[in-house]
CSV table of C-alpha atoms and ligand atoms in Angstrom, one decimal:
chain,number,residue,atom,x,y,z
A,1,UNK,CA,17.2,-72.3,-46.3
A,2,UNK,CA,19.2,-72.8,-43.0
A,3,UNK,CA,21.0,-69.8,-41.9
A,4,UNK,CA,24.2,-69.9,-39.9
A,5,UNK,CA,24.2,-68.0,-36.7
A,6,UNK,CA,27.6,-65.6,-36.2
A,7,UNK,CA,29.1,-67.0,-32.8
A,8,UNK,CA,28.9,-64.3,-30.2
A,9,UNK,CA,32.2,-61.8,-30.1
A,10,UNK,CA,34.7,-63.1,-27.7
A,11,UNK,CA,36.0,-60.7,-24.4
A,12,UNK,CA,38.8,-59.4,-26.6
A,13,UNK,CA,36.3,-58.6,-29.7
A,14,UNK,CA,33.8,-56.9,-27.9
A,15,UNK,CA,36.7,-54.8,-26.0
A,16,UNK,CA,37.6,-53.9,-29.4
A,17,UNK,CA,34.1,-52.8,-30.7
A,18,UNK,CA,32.9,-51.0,-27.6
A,19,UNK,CA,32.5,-47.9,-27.4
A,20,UNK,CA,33.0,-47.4,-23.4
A,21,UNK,CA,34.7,-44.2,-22.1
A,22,UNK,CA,36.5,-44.5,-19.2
A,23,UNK,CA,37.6,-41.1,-17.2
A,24,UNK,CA,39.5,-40.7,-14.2
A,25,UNK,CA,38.0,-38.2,-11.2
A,26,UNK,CA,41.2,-37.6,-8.8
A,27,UNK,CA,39.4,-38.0,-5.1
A,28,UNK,CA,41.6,-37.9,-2.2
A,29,UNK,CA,41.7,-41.1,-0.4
A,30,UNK,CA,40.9,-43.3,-2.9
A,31,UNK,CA,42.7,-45.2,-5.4
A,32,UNK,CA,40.8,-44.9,-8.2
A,33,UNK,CA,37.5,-43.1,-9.0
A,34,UNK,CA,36.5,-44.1,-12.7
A,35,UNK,CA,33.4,-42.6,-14.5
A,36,UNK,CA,32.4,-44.6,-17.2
A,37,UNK,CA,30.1,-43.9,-19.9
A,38,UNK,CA,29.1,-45.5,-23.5
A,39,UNK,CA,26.8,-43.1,-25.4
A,40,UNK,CA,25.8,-46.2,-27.7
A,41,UNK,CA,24.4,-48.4,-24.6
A,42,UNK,CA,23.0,-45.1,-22.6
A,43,UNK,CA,25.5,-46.1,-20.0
A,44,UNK,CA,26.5,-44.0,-17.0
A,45,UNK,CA,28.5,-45.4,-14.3
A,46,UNK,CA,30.9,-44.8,-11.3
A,47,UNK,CA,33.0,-47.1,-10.3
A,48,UNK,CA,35.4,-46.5,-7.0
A,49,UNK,CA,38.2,-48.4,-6.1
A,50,UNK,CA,38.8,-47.3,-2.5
A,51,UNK,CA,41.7,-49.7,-1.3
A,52,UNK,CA,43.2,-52.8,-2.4
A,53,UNK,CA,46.1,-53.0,0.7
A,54,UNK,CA,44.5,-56.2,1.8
A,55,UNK,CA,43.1,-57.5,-2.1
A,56,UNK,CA,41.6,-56.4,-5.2
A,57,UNK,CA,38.2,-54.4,-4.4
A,58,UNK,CA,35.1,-56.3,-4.2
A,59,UNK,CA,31.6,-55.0,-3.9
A,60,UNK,CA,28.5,-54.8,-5.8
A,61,UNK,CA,27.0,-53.0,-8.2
A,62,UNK,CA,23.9,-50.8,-7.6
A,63,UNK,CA,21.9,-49.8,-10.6
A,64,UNK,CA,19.6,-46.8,-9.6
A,65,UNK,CA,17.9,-43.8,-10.7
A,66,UNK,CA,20.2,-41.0,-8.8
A,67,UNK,CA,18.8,-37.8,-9.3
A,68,UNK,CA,22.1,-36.0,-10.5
A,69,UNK,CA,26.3,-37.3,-11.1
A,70,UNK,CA,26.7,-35.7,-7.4
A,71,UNK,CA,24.2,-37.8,-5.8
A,72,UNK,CA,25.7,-41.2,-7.4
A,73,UNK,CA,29.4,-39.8,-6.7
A,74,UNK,CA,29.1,-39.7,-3.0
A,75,UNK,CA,26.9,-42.5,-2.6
A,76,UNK,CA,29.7,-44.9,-4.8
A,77,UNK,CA,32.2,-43.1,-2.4
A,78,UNK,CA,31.1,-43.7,0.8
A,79,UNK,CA,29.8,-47.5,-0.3
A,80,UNK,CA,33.2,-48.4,-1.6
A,81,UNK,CA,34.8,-46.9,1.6
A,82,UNK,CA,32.4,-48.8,3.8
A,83,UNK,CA,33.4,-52.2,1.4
A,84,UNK,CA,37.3,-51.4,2.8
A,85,UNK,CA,36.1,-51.7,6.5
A,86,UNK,CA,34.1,-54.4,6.1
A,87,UNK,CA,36.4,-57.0,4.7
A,88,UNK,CA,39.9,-55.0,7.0
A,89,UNK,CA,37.8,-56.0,10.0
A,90,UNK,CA,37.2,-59.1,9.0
A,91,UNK,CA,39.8,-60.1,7.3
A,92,UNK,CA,38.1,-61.0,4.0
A,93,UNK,CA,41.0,-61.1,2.2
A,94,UNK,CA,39.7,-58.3,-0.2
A,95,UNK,CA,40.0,-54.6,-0.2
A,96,UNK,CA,36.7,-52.0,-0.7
A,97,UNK,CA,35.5,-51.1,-4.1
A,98,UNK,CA,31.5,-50.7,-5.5
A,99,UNK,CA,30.2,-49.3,-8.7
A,100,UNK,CA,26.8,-47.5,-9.4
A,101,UNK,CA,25.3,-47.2,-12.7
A,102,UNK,CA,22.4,-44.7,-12.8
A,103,UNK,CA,19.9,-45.8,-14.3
A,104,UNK,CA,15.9,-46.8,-13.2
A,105,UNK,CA,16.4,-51.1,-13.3
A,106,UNK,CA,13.1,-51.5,-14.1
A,107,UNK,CA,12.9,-49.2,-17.2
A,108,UNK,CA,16.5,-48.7,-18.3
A,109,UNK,CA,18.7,-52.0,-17.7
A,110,UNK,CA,19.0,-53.5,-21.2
A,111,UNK,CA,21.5,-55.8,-21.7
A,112,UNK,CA,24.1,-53.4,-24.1
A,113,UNK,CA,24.0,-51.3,-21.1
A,114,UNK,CA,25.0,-53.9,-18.9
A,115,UNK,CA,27.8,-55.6,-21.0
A,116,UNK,CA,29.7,-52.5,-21.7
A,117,UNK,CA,29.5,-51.9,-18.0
A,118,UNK,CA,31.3,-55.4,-17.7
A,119,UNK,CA,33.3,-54.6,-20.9
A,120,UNK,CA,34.4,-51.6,-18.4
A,121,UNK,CA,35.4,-53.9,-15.6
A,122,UNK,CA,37.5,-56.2,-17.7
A,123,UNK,CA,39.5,-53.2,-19.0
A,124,UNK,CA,40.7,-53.1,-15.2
A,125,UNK,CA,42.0,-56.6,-15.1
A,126,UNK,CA,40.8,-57.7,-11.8
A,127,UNK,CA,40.9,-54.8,-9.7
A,128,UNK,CA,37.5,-54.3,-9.2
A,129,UNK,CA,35.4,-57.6,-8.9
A,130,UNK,CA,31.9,-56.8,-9.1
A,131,UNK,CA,28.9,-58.7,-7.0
A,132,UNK,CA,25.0,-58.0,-6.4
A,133,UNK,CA,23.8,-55.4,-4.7
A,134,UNK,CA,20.1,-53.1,-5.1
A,135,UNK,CA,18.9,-53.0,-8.8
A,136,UNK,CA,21.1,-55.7,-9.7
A,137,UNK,CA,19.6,-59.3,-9.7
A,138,UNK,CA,21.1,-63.2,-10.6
A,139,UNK,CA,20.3,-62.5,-13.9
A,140,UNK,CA,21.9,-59.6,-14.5
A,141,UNK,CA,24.9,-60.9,-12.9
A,142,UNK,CA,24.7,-63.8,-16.3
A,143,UNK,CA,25.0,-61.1,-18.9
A,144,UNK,CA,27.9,-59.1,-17.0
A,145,UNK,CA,30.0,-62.6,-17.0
A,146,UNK,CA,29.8,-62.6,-20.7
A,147,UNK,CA,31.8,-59.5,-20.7
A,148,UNK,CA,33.9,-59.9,-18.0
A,149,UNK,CA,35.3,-62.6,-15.9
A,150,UNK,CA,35.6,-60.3,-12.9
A,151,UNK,CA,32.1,-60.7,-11.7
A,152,UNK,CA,30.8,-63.3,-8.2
A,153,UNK,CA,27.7,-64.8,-7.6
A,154,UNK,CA,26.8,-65.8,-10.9
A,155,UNK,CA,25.2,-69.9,-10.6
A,156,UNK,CA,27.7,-72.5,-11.1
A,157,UNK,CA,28.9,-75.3,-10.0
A,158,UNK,CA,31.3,-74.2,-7.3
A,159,UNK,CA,29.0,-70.8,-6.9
A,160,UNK,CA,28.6,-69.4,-3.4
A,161,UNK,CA,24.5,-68.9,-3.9
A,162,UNK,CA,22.6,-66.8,-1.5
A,163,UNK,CA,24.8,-64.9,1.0
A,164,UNK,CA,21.6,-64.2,3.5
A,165,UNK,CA,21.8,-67.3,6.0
A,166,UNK,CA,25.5,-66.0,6.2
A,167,UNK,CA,24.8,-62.7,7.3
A,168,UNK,CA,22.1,-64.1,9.7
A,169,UNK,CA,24.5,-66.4,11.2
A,170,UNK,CA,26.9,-63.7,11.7
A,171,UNK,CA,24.0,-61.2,12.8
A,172,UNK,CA,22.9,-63.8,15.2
A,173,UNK,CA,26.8,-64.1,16.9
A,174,UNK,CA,26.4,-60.9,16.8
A,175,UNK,CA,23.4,-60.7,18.9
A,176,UNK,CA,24.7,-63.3,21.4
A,177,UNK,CA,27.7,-61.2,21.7
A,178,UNK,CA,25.7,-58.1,23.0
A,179,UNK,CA,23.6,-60.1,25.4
A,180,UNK,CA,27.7,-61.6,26.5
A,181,UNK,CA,28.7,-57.8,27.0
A,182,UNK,CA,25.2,-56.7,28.5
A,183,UNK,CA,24.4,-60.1,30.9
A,184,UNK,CA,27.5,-61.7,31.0
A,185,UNK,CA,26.1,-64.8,29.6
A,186,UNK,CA,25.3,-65.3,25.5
A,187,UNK,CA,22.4,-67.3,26.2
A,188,UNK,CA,19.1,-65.4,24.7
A,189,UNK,CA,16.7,-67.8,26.5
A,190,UNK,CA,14.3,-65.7,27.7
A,191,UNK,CA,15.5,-62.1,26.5
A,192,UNK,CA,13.3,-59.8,24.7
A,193,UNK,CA,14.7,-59.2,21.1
A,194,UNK,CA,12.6,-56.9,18.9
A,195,UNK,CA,13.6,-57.3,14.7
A,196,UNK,CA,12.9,-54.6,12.3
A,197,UNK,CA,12.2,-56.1,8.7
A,198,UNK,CA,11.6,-59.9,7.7
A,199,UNK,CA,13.0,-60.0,4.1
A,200,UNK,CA,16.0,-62.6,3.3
A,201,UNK,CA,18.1,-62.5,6.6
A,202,UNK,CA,15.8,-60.9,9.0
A,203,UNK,CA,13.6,-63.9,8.7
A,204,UNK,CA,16.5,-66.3,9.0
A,205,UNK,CA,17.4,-64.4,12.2
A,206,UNK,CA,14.2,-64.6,13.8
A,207,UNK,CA,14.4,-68.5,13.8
A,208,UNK,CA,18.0,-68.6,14.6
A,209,UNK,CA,16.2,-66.5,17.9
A,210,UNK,CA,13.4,-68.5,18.6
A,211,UNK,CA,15.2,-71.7,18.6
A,212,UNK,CA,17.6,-70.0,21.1
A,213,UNK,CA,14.4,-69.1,22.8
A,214,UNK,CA,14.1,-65.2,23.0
A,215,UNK,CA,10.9,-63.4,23.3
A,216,UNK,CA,10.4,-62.3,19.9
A,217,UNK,CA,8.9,-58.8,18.8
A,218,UNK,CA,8.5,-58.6,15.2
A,219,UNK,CA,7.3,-56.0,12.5
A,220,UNK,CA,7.5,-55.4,8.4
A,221,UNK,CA,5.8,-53.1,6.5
A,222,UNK,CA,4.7,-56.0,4.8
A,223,UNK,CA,2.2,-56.9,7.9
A,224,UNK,CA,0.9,-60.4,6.4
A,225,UNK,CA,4.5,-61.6,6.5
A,226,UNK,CA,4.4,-60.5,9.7
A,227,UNK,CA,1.5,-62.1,10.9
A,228,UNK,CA,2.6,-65.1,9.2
A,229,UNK,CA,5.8,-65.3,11.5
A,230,UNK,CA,4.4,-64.3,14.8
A,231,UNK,CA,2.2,-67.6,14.5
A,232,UNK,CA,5.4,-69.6,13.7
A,233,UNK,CA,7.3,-68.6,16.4
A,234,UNK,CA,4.6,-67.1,19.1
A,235,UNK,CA,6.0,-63.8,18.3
A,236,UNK,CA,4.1,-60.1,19.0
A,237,UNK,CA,3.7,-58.2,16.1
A,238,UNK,CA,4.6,-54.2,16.1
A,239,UNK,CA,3.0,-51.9,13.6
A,240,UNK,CA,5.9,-50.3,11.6
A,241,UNK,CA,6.1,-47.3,13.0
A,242,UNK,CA,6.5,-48.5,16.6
A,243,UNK,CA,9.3,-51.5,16.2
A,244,UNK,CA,12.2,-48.7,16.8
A,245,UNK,CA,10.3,-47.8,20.0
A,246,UNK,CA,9.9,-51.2,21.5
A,247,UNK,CA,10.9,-52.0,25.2
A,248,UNK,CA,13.3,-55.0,24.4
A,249,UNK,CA,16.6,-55.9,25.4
A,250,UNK,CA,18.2,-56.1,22.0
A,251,UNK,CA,16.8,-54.0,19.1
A,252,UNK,CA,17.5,-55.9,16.0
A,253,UNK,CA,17.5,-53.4,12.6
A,254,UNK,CA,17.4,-55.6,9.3
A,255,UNK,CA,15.6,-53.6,7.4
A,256,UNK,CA,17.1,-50.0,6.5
A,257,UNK,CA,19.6,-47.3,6.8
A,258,UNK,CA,19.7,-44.3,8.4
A,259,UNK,CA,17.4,-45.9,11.6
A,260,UNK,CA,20.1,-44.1,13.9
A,261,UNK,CA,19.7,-40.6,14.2
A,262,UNK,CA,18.5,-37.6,16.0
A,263,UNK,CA,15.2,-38.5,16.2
A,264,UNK,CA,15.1,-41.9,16.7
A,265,UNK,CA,17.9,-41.9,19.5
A,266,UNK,CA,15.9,-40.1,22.6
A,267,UNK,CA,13.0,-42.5,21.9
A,268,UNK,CA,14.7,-46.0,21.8
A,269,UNK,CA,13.9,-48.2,24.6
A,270,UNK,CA,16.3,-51.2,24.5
A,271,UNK,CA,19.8,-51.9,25.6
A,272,UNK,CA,21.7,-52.9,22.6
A,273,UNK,CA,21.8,-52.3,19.1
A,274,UNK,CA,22.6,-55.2,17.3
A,275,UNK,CA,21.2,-55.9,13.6
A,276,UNK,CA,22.2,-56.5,9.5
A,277,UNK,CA,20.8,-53.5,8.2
A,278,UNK,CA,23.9,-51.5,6.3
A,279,UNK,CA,24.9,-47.5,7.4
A,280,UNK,CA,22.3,-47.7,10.5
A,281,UNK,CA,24.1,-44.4,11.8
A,282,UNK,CA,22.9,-41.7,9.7
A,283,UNK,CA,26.0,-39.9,10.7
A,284,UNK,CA,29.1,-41.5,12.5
A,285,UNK,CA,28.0,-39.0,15.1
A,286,UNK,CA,25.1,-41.0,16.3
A,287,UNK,CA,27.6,-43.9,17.3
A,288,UNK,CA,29.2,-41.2,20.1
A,289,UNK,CA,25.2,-39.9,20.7
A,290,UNK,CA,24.1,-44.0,21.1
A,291,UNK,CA,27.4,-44.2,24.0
A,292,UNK,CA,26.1,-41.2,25.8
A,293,UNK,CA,22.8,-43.0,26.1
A,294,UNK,CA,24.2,-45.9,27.2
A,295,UNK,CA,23.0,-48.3,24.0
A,296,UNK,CA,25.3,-50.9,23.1
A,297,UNK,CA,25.9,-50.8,19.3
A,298,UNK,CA,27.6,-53.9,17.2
A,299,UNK,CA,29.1,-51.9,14.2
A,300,UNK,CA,27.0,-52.7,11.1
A,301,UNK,CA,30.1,-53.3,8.9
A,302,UNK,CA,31.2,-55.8,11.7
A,303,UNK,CA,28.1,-57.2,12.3
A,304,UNK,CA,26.8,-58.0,8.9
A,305,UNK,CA,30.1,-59.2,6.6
A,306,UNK,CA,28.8,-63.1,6.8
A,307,UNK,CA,27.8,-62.6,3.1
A,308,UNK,CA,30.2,-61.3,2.1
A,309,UNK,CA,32.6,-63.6,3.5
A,310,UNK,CA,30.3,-65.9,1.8
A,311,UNK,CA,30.6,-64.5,-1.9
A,312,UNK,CA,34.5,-64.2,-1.3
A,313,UNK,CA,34.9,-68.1,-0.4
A,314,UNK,CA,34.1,-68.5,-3.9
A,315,UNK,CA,37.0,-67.5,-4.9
A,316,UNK,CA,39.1,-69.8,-3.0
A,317,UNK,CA,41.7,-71.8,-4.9
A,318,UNK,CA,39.7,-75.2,-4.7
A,319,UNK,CA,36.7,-73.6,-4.8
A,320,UNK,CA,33.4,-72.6,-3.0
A,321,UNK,CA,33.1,-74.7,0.9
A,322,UNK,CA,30.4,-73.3,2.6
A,323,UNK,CA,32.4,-74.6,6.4
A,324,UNK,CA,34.7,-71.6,5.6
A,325,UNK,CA,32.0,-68.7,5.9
A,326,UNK,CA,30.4,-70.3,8.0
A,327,UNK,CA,33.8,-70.7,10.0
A,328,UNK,CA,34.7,-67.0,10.0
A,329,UNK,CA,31.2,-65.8,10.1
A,330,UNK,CA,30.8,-67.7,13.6
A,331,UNK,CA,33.8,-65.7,15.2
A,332,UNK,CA,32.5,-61.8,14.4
A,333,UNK,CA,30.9,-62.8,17.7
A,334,UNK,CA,34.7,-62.7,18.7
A,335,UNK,CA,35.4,-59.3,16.7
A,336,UNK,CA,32.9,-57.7,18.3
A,337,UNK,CA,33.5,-58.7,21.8
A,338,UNK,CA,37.4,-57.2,21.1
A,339,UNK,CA,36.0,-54.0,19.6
A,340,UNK,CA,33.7,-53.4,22.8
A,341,UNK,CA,36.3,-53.9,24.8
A,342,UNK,CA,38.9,-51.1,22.8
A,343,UNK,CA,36.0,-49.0,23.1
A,344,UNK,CA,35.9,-49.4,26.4
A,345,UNK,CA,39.3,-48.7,27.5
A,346,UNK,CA,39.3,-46.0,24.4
A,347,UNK,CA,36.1,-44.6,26.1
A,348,UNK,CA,34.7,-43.8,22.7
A,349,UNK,CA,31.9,-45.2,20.5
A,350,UNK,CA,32.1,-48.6,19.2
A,351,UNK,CA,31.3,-47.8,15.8
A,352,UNK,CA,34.4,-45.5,16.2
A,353,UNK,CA,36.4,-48.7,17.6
A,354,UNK,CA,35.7,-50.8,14.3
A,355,UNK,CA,37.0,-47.8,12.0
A,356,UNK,CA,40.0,-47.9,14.1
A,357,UNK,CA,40.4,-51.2,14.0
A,358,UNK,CA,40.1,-51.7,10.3
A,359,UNK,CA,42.3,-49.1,9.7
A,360,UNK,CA,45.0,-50.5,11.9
A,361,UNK,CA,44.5,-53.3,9.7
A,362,UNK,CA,45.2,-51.8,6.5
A,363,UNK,CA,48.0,-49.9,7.5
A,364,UNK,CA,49.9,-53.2,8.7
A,365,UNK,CA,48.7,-55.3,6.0
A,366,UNK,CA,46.9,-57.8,8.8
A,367,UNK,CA,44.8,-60.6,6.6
A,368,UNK,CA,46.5,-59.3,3.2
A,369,UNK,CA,45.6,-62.2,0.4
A,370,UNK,CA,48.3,-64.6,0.1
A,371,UNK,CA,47.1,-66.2,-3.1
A,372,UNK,CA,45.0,-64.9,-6.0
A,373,UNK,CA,41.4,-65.1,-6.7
A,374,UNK,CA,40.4,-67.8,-8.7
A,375,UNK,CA,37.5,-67.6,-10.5
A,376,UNK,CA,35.9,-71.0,-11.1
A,377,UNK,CA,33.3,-69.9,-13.6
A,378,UNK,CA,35.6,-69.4,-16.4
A,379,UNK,CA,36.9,-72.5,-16.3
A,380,UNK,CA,33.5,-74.8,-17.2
B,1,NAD,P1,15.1,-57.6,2.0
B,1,NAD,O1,14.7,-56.6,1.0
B,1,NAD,O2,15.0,-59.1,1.7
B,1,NAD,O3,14.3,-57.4,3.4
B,1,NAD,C1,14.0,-56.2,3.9
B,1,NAD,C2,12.7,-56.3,4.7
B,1,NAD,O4,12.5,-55.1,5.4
B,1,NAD,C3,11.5,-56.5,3.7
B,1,NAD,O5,10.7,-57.6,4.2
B,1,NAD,C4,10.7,-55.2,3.9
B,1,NAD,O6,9.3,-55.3,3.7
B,1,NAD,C5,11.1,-54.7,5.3
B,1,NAD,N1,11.0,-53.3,5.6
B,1,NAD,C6,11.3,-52.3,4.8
B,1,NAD,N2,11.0,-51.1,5.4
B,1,NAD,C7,10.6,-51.5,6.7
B,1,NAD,C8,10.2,-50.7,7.8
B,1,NAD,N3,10.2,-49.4,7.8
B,1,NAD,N4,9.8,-51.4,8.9
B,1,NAD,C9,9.8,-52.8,8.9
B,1,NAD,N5,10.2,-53.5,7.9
B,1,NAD,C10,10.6,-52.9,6.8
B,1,NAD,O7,16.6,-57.3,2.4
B,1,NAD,P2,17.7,-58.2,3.1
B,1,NAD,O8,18.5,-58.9,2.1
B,1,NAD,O9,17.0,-59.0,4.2
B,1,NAD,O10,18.6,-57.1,3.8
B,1,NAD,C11,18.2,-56.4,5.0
B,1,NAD,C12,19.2,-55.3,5.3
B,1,NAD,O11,20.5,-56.0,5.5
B,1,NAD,C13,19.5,-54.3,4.2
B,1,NAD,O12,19.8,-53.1,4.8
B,1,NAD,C14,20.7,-54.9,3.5
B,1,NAD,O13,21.5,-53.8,2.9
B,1,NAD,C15,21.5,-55.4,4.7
B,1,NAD,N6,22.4,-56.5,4.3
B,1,NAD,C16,22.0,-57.6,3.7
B,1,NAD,C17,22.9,-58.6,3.3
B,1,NAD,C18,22.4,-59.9,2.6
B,1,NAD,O14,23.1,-60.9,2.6
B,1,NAD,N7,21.2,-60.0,2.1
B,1,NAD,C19,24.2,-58.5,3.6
B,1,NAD,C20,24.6,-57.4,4.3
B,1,NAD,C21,23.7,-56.4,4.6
């Protein structure tokens, strides 16, 4: 006997059927901070809507285990807020939202949870457009578009794909620009530049530098990577432990936050700062602490936007072009330069330079989107 299969509920059915929960927490400075919850899918989720002055928010979604609400509140908070900056500064044409779902993505991702977390973001019609971020993988980013339209990345036809050689482009203007503000000159040729982490775009930065022809200190916890890479390039290899510490000229952090701190700032031996890792200051503090030493910091949030410049192309009216990223990605060597400069004449930290500049942004509307998003997977 052949049985018929039911066809799978549209957006509008499942909307109807879910059983998602959607409360608003009033938090000052932000324009909207929604917990959302579905006692059916054993969903818990925040998702923050910081500013959408220059465009609807766009940022990813993190799934992970947070130990209490608190925890994932001011981590959604401070990640959406840092999403703002880093598309203001460089005029991505979107404004700063991010969502957090806590949950363990290895045990606890099923695929209810994650459609009534999309069934969540359609409700809000395109103000918040979700992306990838830690716990949250390709796949995952396929189930969510069944839900919702409002969701980048996913593989299509006019998709952006992987954002990393974007953000180690821009990480490698980036670099060129320190060695401009510390030498004069952007050539690397020569210069000793020590790279913390190998994973997706610190490797593509290491061969950006050796073809520019730094000396190249390398480490990763993962030490056969490691190993692997210092053959390639004729690179020396650092355990862990000591990469932070290396005599260099440019310390490049692409691996985590938090690498700028108390303990870490008396012991550093290099001369700039200048790497994709995200919230390297483990307080904005540090920035003013890293001036006082006479470092030369590249503002993550400035420093690292190449992929998401890269995921927000794909939104373009005729579709994903990979010379447009790459385009805008190319001049943060020029946003940076600027910033140094205002800090300069400000005579206070760089990383406090970018906030200002961002701001100044958003409060005159400089780089507001012109035209909406498009979103090219819903129409194949
Ligand atoms: P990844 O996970 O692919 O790579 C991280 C690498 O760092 C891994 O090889 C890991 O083994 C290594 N590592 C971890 N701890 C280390 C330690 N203590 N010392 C040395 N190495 C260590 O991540 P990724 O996508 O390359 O991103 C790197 C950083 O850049 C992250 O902070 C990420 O948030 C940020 N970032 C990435 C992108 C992107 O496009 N992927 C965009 C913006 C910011």
């Amino acid at each position: 006997m052949t049985q018929l299969l039911a066809p799978p509920p549209t957006q509008k059915e499942r909307q109807k059927q879910a059983s998602v929960q959607i409360e608003k927490i009033p938090v000052k400075g932000y324009e909207q901070v929604l917990k959302v919850t579905d006692k059916k899918a054993g969903l818990t989720a925040i998702i923050a809507i910081h500013d959408t002055t220059l465009g609807p928010a766009l940022g990813g979604i993190r799934i992970y285990p947070y130990a209490s609400f608190q925890d994932a509140l001011e981590d959604v908070l401070r990640l959406s807020r840092g999403m703002t900056y880093k598309a203001a500064v460089n005029e991505v044409g979107f404004g700063g939202g991010k969502s957090v779902i806590i949950a363990d993505p290895k045990t606890e991702k099923t695929p209810e949870l994650l459609l009534s977390f999309g069934t969540a973001v359609e409700m809000l019609q395109g103000a918040y457009i979700c992306a990838e971020d830690v716990g949250f993988t390709l796949d995952d980013a396929r189930t969510v578009l069944q839900a919702t339209r409002y969701v980048v990345g996913t593989p299509h036809a006019k998709s952006s794909g992987d954002p990393a050689p974007f953000t180690a482009w821009g990480t490698f203007r980036g670099i060129q620009s320190a060695a401009k503000k510390l030498f004069g000159s952007d050539a690397l040729e020569g210069k000793v530049v020590a790279v913390q982490g190998l994973g997706s775009v610190g490797a593509h930065v290491v061969d950006h530098l050796f073809w520019a022809g730094a000396e190249l200190i390398i480490s990763d916890i993962d030490t056969a990577k490691a190993e692997q890479l210092a053959a390639r390039y004729h690179a020396r290899t650092l355990p862990a432990d000591q990469i932070l510490k290396a005599e260099c000229d440019i310390l490049v952090p692409c691996a985590l936050g938090g690498i700028i701190n108390d303990q870490t700032i008396p012991q550093f031996r290099c001369k700039a700062i200048a790497g994709c890792a995200n919230n390297q200051l483990l307080r904005d503090a540090h920035g003013n602490a890293l001036r006082d030493r006479g470092i030369l910091y590249a503002p993550d949030f400035v420093i690292n936007a190449g992929g998401l410049l890269n995921v927000a192309a794909e939104l373009e009216e005729n579709g994903y072009n990979p010379k447009l990223p790459r385009y805008k990605a190319h001049h943060i060597y020029d946003t940076l330069l600027a910033i140094y400069e205002i800090a300069e004449k400000n005579r206070e930290s760089t990383h406090a330079a970018a906030l200002a500049l961002a701001e100044y942004r958003i409060k005159y509307a400089i780089g507001k989107r012109v035209f909406p998003p498009i979103f090219h997977h819903s129409a194949e």
